[in-house]
Amino acid sequence: MVRHGDHADRPAWRVTSGEPAPDAVERLLRVLPDWFGIESSVLEYVAAARTRPAYLAWPGDRQAARPSGVLLACRHFPASAELNLMAVDPACHRCGAGRALVAALEADLIADGVEFLQVKTQGPARPDAGYEKTRQFYSALGFQPLEEIHGLWPGIPCLITIKSLRTGRRR
Amino acid sequence: MILPQAAEATLIPWPRAAKAMLRAQERVISRT
C-alpha cells in the first residue's frame, strides 16, 4: 500500500487496480447519461472492460460495497498511453475521486517509463455543459489541448488533450 | 496519409498495458 499523505479532515480515496471490472464500468456509465448516453458506446466500453485492468476509487473513510469511480487506460507505445474512460458517480463529483484515479494511473505509467498520457473527449466545437466540466477537470490536472479533430466520432468533435508525465505534473 | 514508418510502427506488438497496470495494487490517495 502506498500512502500519499492522509489528512484527518479530508478523508482519502482508496484506489485499487490490476483487475478487470466490467460490472462497475456498466453501473457507473448507467448513472451518467449526460456523458454516456449512446447505448452502443456503453456496450463497447463494457466489452473493453472485460479484458482491460481497471482502476477503482473507493471511499477511504468507510467500508463501501461498490466503487464510486472507475478508470480504464491502455498503452499505445512504450512512451505513450491513453486514458480511455473515466466515470465517477455524480454523487461523488468534485470530491477528489477522479483526481485520485488519475494520480494512481500516472504513478503506474511513470514507473514503467511512459512519458505522455492522452485523453480524448468531446471538443468545444459542440457546446455541452457536462463536457465543459470534463475539459476543465483535465485542464486542472495538467492536460493541454493538442488538436480538435472531426470524423473520429460521428457528429461529435474530438478534442485530443495530452500531458507530459515528466514535466506537466500539476496536482 | 500513412507514412511507411508509421505503418511499420503499428505492426510492433507493444504491450497494451504497462506492467504496473497489470499488478494488483491498493493505495490511499488524499483528497487534496
PDB file of C-alpha atoms in Angstrom:
ATOM      1  CA  MET A   1       0.000   0.000   0.000  1.00  0.00           C
ATOM      2  CA  VAL A   2       1.322   3.439  -0.877  1.00  0.00           C
ATOM      3  CA  ARG A   3       0.338   6.405   1.195  1.00  0.00           C
ATOM      4  CA  HIS A   4       0.423   9.830  -0.358  1.00  0.00           C
ATOM      5  CA  GLY A   5      -0.281  11.783   2.808  1.00  0.00           C
ATOM      6  CA  ASP A   6      -3.601  11.475   4.565  1.00  0.00           C
ATOM      7  CA  HIS A   7      -5.352  14.403   6.226  1.00  0.00           C
ATOM      8  CA  ALA A   8      -7.684  13.812   9.118  1.00  0.00           C
ATOM      9  CA  ASP A   9     -10.202  16.387   7.865  1.00  0.00           C
ATOM     10  CA  ARG A  10     -10.039  15.224   4.261  1.00  0.00           C
ATOM     11  CA  PRO A  11     -10.782  11.509   4.077  1.00  0.00           C
ATOM     12  CA  ALA A  12      -8.725   9.795   1.432  1.00  0.00           C
ATOM     13  CA  TRP A  13      -9.741   7.717  -1.535  1.00  0.00           C
ATOM     14  CA  ARG A  14      -8.646   4.132  -1.726  1.00  0.00           C
ATOM     15  CA  VAL A  15      -7.667   3.163  -5.268  1.00  0.00           C
ATOM     16  CA  THR A  16      -7.429  -0.478  -6.301  1.00  0.00           C
ATOM     17  CA  SER A  17      -6.158  -1.631  -9.667  1.00  0.00           C
ATOM     18  CA  GLY A  18      -4.963  -4.570 -11.701  1.00  0.00           C
ATOM     19  CA  GLU A  19      -8.186  -6.493 -12.314  1.00  0.00           C
ATOM     20  CA  PRO A  20     -10.980  -6.096 -14.882  1.00  0.00           C
ATOM     21  CA  ALA A  21     -14.224  -4.624 -13.521  1.00  0.00           C
ATOM     22  CA  PRO A  22     -16.879  -4.682 -16.264  1.00  0.00           C
ATOM     23  CA  ASP A  23     -19.789  -4.648 -13.802  1.00  0.00           C
ATOM     24  CA  ALA A  24     -18.523  -1.478 -12.134  1.00  0.00           C
ATOM     25  CA  VAL A  25     -17.964   0.140 -15.517  1.00  0.00           C
ATOM     26  CA  GLU A  26     -21.502  -0.607 -16.654  1.00  0.00           C
ATOM     27  CA  ARG A  27     -23.095   0.540 -13.383  1.00  0.00           C
ATOM     28  CA  LEU A  28     -21.214   3.832 -13.355  1.00  0.00           C
ATOM     29  CA  LEU A  29     -21.841   4.562 -17.034  1.00  0.00           C
ATOM     30  CA  ARG A  30     -25.573   3.982 -16.489  1.00  0.00           C
ATOM     31  CA  VAL A  31     -25.719   6.710 -13.812  1.00  0.00           C
ATOM     32  CA  LEU A  32     -24.048   9.232 -16.144  1.00  0.00           C
ATOM     33  CA  PRO A  33     -26.479   9.512 -19.061  1.00  0.00           C
ATOM     34  CA  ASP A  34     -25.376  13.086 -19.800  1.00  0.00           C
ATOM     35  CA  TRP A  35     -21.890  11.796 -20.579  1.00  0.00           C
ATOM     36  CA  PHE A  36     -22.529   8.225 -21.674  1.00  0.00           C
ATOM     37  CA  GLY A  37     -25.918   8.286 -23.353  1.00  0.00           C
ATOM     38  CA  ILE A  38     -25.074   6.343 -26.505  1.00  0.00           C
ATOM     39  CA  GLU A  39     -26.011   2.708 -25.863  1.00  0.00           C
ATOM     40  CA  SER A  40     -23.635   1.244 -28.444  1.00  0.00           C
ATOM     41  CA  SER A  41     -20.747   3.149 -26.875  1.00  0.00           C
ATOM     42  CA  VAL A  42     -21.679   1.942 -23.398  1.00  0.00           C
ATOM     43  CA  LEU A  43     -21.632  -1.647 -24.618  1.00  0.00           C
ATOM     44  CA  GLU A  44     -18.239  -1.109 -26.264  1.00  0.00           C
ATOM     45  CA  TYR A  45     -16.820   0.294 -23.026  1.00  0.00           C
ATOM     46  CA  VAL A  46     -18.197  -2.653 -21.053  1.00  0.00           C
ATOM     47  CA  ALA A  47     -16.737  -5.106 -23.571  1.00  0.00           C
ATOM     48  CA  ALA A  48     -13.340  -3.430 -23.313  1.00  0.00           C
ATOM     49  CA  ALA A  49     -13.590  -3.517 -19.532  1.00  0.00           C
ATOM     50  CA  ARG A  50     -13.759  -7.321 -19.560  1.00  0.00           C
ATOM     51  CA  THR A  51     -10.136  -7.618 -20.636  1.00  0.00           C
ATOM     52  CA  ARG A  52      -8.577  -4.346 -19.511  1.00  0.00           C
ATOM     53  CA  PRO A  53      -7.356  -3.753 -15.965  1.00  0.00           C
ATOM     54  CA  ALA A  54      -9.467  -1.144 -14.194  1.00  0.00           C
ATOM     55  CA  TYR A  55      -8.668   1.451 -11.572  1.00  0.00           C
ATOM     56  CA  LEU A  56     -11.390   1.712  -8.956  1.00  0.00           C
ATOM     57  CA  ALA A  57     -11.929   4.520  -6.433  1.00  0.00           C
ATOM     58  CA  TRP A  58     -13.435   3.573  -3.087  1.00  0.00           C
ATOM     59  CA  PRO A  59     -14.310   5.971  -0.276  1.00  0.00           C
ATOM     60  CA  GLY A  60     -11.443   5.644   2.140  1.00  0.00           C
ATOM     61  CA  ASP A  61     -13.357   6.655   5.241  1.00  0.00           C
ATOM     62  CA  ARG A  62     -15.904   3.847   5.243  1.00  0.00           C
ATOM     63  CA  GLN A  63     -16.436   0.318   4.030  1.00  0.00           C
ATOM     64  CA  ALA A  64     -18.127   0.658   0.664  1.00  0.00           C
ATOM     65  CA  ALA A  65     -19.693  -2.256  -1.155  1.00  0.00           C
ATOM     66  CA  ARG A  66     -19.193  -0.680  -4.548  1.00  0.00           C
ATOM     67  CA  PRO A  67     -16.623   1.662  -6.039  1.00  0.00           C
ATOM     68  CA  SER A  68     -17.517   5.305  -6.665  1.00  0.00           C
ATOM     69  CA  GLY A  69     -15.350   5.704  -9.735  1.00  0.00           C
ATOM     70  CA  VAL A  70     -13.607   3.737 -12.446  1.00  0.00           C
ATOM     71  CA  LEU A  71     -10.844   4.430 -14.948  1.00  0.00           C
ATOM     72  CA  LEU A  72      -9.621   2.444 -17.957  1.00  0.00           C
ATOM     73  CA  ALA A  73      -6.396   3.081 -19.805  1.00  0.00           C
ATOM     74  CA  CYS A  74      -4.165   1.485 -22.395  1.00  0.00           C
ATOM     75  CA  ARG A  75      -0.623   1.906 -23.570  1.00  0.00           C
ATOM     76  CA  HIS A  76      -0.158   2.541 -27.262  1.00  0.00           C
ATOM     77  CA  PHE A  77       3.645   2.614 -27.379  1.00  0.00           C
ATOM     78  CA  PRO A  78       6.411   2.347 -24.781  1.00  0.00           C
ATOM     79  CA  ALA A  79       6.348   6.086 -24.202  1.00  0.00           C
ATOM     80  CA  SER A  80       2.661   6.843 -24.654  1.00  0.00           C
ATOM     81  CA  ALA A  81      -0.599   5.832 -23.058  1.00  0.00           C
ATOM     82  CA  GLU A  82      -4.232   6.848 -23.221  1.00  0.00           C
ATOM     83  CA  LEU A  83      -6.823   7.281 -20.546  1.00  0.00           C
ATOM     84  CA  ASN A  84      -9.791   5.753 -22.370  1.00  0.00           C
ATOM     85  CA  LEU A  85     -12.561   6.070 -19.852  1.00  0.00           C
ATOM     86  CA  MET A  86     -13.290   7.607 -16.513  1.00  0.00           C
ATOM     87  CA  ALA A  87     -16.645   7.588 -14.797  1.00  0.00           C
ATOM     88  CA  VAL A  88     -17.393   8.827 -11.293  1.00  0.00           C
ATOM     89  CA  ASP A  89     -20.748   8.535  -9.545  1.00  0.00           C
ATOM     90  CA  PRO A  90     -22.331  12.011  -9.786  1.00  0.00           C
ATOM     91  CA  ALA A  91     -22.920  11.940  -6.027  1.00  0.00           C
ATOM     92  CA  CYS A  92     -19.145  11.975  -5.649  1.00  0.00           C
ATOM     93  CA  HIS A  93     -18.238  14.621  -8.209  1.00  0.00           C
ATOM     94  CA  ARG A  94     -15.803  17.278  -7.016  1.00  0.00           C
ATOM     95  CA  CYS A  95     -14.740  15.093  -4.090  1.00  0.00           C
ATOM     96  CA  GLY A  96     -11.371  14.021  -5.455  1.00  0.00           C
ATOM     97  CA  ALA A  97     -12.241  10.564  -6.779  1.00  0.00           C
ATOM     98  CA  GLY A  98     -11.275  11.344 -10.378  1.00  0.00           C
ATOM     99  CA  ARG A  99      -8.129  13.098  -9.294  1.00  0.00           C
ATOM    100  CA  ALA A 100      -7.160  10.051  -7.193  1.00  0.00           C
ATOM    101  CA  LEU A 101      -7.784   7.681 -10.094  1.00  0.00           C
ATOM    102  CA  VAL A 102      -5.616   9.734 -12.459  1.00  0.00           C
ATOM    103  CA  ALA A 103      -2.881  10.022  -9.825  1.00  0.00           C
ATOM    104  CA  ALA A 104      -2.782   6.237  -9.425  1.00  0.00           C
ATOM    105  CA  LEU A 105      -2.645   5.696 -13.179  1.00  0.00           C
ATOM    106  CA  GLU A 106       0.096   8.269 -13.642  1.00  0.00           C
ATOM    107  CA  ALA A 107       2.193   6.662 -10.922  1.00  0.00           C
ATOM    108  CA  ASP A 108       1.987   3.304 -12.676  1.00  0.00           C
ATOM    109  CA  LEU A 109       2.773   4.777 -16.087  1.00  0.00           C
ATOM    110  CA  ILE A 110       5.735   6.742 -14.776  1.00  0.00           C
ATOM    111  CA  ALA A 111       7.028   3.583 -13.087  1.00  0.00           C
ATOM    112  CA  ASP A 112       7.036   1.902 -16.493  1.00  0.00           C
ATOM    113  CA  GLY A 113       8.694   4.773 -18.325  1.00  0.00           C
ATOM    114  CA  VAL A 114       5.671   6.276 -20.052  1.00  0.00           C
ATOM    115  CA  GLU A 115       6.195   9.945 -20.954  1.00  0.00           C
ATOM    116  CA  PHE A 116       2.909  11.051 -22.483  1.00  0.00           C
ATOM    117  CA  LEU A 117      -0.673  10.469 -21.428  1.00  0.00           C
ATOM    118  CA  GLN A 118      -3.525  11.486 -23.712  1.00  0.00           C
ATOM    119  CA  VAL A 119      -7.243  11.842 -23.164  1.00  0.00           C
ATOM    120  CA  LYS A 120      -9.804  12.203 -25.924  1.00  0.00           C
ATOM    121  CA  THR A 121     -13.024  13.956 -25.028  1.00  0.00           C
ATOM    122  CA  GLN A 122     -15.801  15.899 -26.703  1.00  0.00           C
ATOM    123  CA  GLY A 123     -14.416  19.104 -28.158  1.00  0.00           C
ATOM    124  CA  PRO A 124     -15.694  22.654 -27.564  1.00  0.00           C
ATOM    125  CA  ALA A 125     -16.997  22.966 -31.150  1.00  0.00           C
ATOM    126  CA  ARG A 126     -20.131  21.261 -29.857  1.00  0.00           C
ATOM    127  CA  PRO A 127     -21.049  23.099 -26.657  1.00  0.00           C
ATOM    128  CA  ASP A 128     -22.099  20.861 -23.800  1.00  0.00           C
ATOM    129  CA  ALA A 129     -22.206  21.782 -20.130  1.00  0.00           C
ATOM    130  CA  GLY A 130     -21.140  18.333 -18.968  1.00  0.00           C
ATOM    131  CA  TYR A 131     -18.163  18.053 -21.250  1.00  0.00           C
ATOM    132  CA  GLU A 132     -17.133  21.608 -20.437  1.00  0.00           C
ATOM    133  CA  LYS A 133     -16.720  20.380 -16.862  1.00  0.00           C
ATOM    134  CA  THR A 134     -14.803  17.379 -18.174  1.00  0.00           C
ATOM    135  CA  ARG A 135     -12.393  19.609 -20.080  1.00  0.00           C
ATOM    136  CA  GLN A 136     -11.945  21.835 -17.036  1.00  0.00           C
ATOM    137  CA  PHE A 137     -11.188  18.771 -14.928  1.00  0.00           C
ATOM    138  CA  TYR A 138      -8.444  17.527 -17.209  1.00  0.00           C
ATOM    139  CA  SER A 139      -7.055  21.030 -17.631  1.00  0.00           C
ATOM    140  CA  ALA A 140      -6.776  21.349 -13.862  1.00  0.00           C
ATOM    141  CA  LEU A 141      -4.752  18.135 -13.832  1.00  0.00           C
ATOM    142  CA  GLY A 142      -2.278  19.489 -16.373  1.00  0.00           C
ATOM    143  CA  PHE A 143      -3.668  18.188 -19.662  1.00  0.00           C
ATOM    144  CA  GLN A 144      -3.233  20.561 -22.598  1.00  0.00           C
ATOM    145  CA  PRO A 145      -5.425  20.649 -25.703  1.00  0.00           C
ATOM    146  CA  LEU A 146      -3.494  19.285 -28.654  1.00  0.00           C
ATOM    147  CA  GLU A 147      -5.994  19.202 -31.517  1.00  0.00           C
ATOM    148  CA  GLU A 148      -9.719  19.073 -32.166  1.00  0.00           C
ATOM    149  CA  ILE A 149     -10.485  16.559 -34.893  1.00  0.00           C
ATOM    150  CA  HIS A 150     -13.665  15.741 -36.754  1.00  0.00           C
ATOM    151  CA  GLY A 151     -14.634  12.377 -38.187  1.00  0.00           C
ATOM    152  CA  LEU A 152     -13.347  10.060 -35.487  1.00  0.00           C
ATOM    153  CA  TRP A 153     -16.722  10.033 -33.737  1.00  0.00           C
ATOM    154  CA  PRO A 154     -19.798  10.503 -35.961  1.00  0.00           C
ATOM    155  CA  GLY A 155     -21.124  14.032 -35.450  1.00  0.00           C
ATOM    156  CA  ILE A 156     -19.042  14.681 -32.335  1.00  0.00           C
ATOM    157  CA  PRO A 157     -15.847  16.753 -32.365  1.00  0.00           C
ATOM    158  CA  CYS A 158     -12.979  15.028 -30.621  1.00  0.00           C
ATOM    159  CA  LEU A 159     -10.562  17.054 -28.539  1.00  0.00           C
ATOM    160  CA  ILE A 160      -7.207  15.382 -28.014  1.00  0.00           C
ATOM    161  CA  THR A 161      -5.519  16.503 -24.823  1.00  0.00           C
ATOM    162  CA  ILE A 162      -2.080  15.482 -23.689  1.00  0.00           C
ATOM    163  CA  LYS A 163       0.007  15.648 -20.567  1.00  0.00           C
ATOM    164  CA  SER A 164       3.717  15.172 -20.185  1.00  0.00           C
ATOM    165  CA  LEU A 165       4.344  12.906 -17.237  1.00  0.00           C
ATOM    166  CA  ARG A 166       7.855  14.256 -16.965  1.00  0.00           C
ATOM    167  CA  THR A 167       7.166  17.973 -16.758  1.00  0.00           C
ATOM    168  CA  GLY A 168       3.403  18.532 -16.611  1.00  0.00           C
ATOM    169  CA  ARG A 169       2.695  17.311 -13.134  1.00  0.00           C
ATOM    170  CA  ARG A 170       0.224  19.756 -11.624  1.00  0.00           C
ATOM    171  CA  ARG A 171      -1.946  18.387  -8.865  1.00  0.00           C
TER     172      ARG A 171
ATOM    173  CA  MET B   1      -1.625   9.956 -45.267  1.00  0.00           C
ATOM    174  CA  ILE B   2       0.094   6.982 -43.685  1.00  0.00           C
ATOM    175  CA  LEU B   3       3.844   7.232 -43.702  1.00  0.00           C
ATOM    176  CA  PRO B   4       5.785   3.985 -44.145  1.00  0.00           C
ATOM    177  CA  GLN B   5       7.412   4.424 -40.761  1.00  0.00           C
ATOM    178  CA  ALA B   6       4.051   4.825 -39.065  1.00  0.00           C
ATOM    179  CA  ALA B   7       2.615   1.768 -40.792  1.00  0.00           C
ATOM    180  CA  GLU B   8       5.608  -0.246 -39.686  1.00  0.00           C
ATOM    181  CA  ALA B   9       5.301   1.018 -36.131  1.00  0.00           C
ATOM    182  CA  THR B  10       1.725  -0.217 -35.892  1.00  0.00           C
ATOM    183  CA  LEU B  11       2.949  -3.765 -36.529  1.00  0.00           C
ATOM    184  CA  ILE B  12       5.085  -3.828 -33.416  1.00  0.00           C
ATOM    185  CA  PRO B  13       3.173  -5.698 -30.702  1.00  0.00           C
ATOM    186  CA  TRP B  14       3.710  -3.254 -27.859  1.00  0.00           C
ATOM    187  CA  PRO B  15       2.028  -4.314 -24.654  1.00  0.00           C
ATOM    188  CA  ARG B  16      -1.306  -2.581 -24.319  1.00  0.00           C
ATOM    189  CA  ALA B  17      -0.895  -2.157 -20.609  1.00  0.00           C
ATOM    190  CA  ALA B  18       2.077  -1.063 -18.615  1.00  0.00           C
ATOM    191  CA  LYS B  19       3.384  -3.739 -16.243  1.00  0.00           C
ATOM    192  CA  ALA B  20       2.367  -1.729 -13.225  1.00  0.00           C
ATOM    193  CA  MET B  21      -1.194  -1.537 -14.561  1.00  0.00           C
ATOM    194  CA  LEU B  22      -1.445  -5.330 -14.504  1.00  0.00           C
ATOM    195  CA  ARG B  23      -0.258  -5.746 -10.922  1.00  0.00           C
ATOM    196  CA  ALA B  24      -2.941  -5.911  -8.248  1.00  0.00           C
ATOM    197  CA  GLN B  25      -2.461  -2.860  -6.062  1.00  0.00           C
ATOM    198  CA  GLU B  26      -4.200  -0.845  -3.401  1.00  0.00           C
ATOM    199  CA  ARG B  27      -3.222   2.630  -2.302  1.00  0.00           C
ATOM    200  CA  VAL B  28      -4.646   5.537  -0.404  1.00  0.00           C
ATOM    201  CA  ILE B  29      -4.621   8.955  -2.026  1.00  0.00           C
ATOM    202  CA  SER B  30      -5.575  12.058  -0.089  1.00  0.00           C
ATOM    203  CA  ARG B  31      -8.370  14.365  -1.231  1.00  0.00           C
ATOM    204  CA  THR B  32      -6.218  17.416  -1.535  1.00  0.00           C
TER     205      THR B  32
END
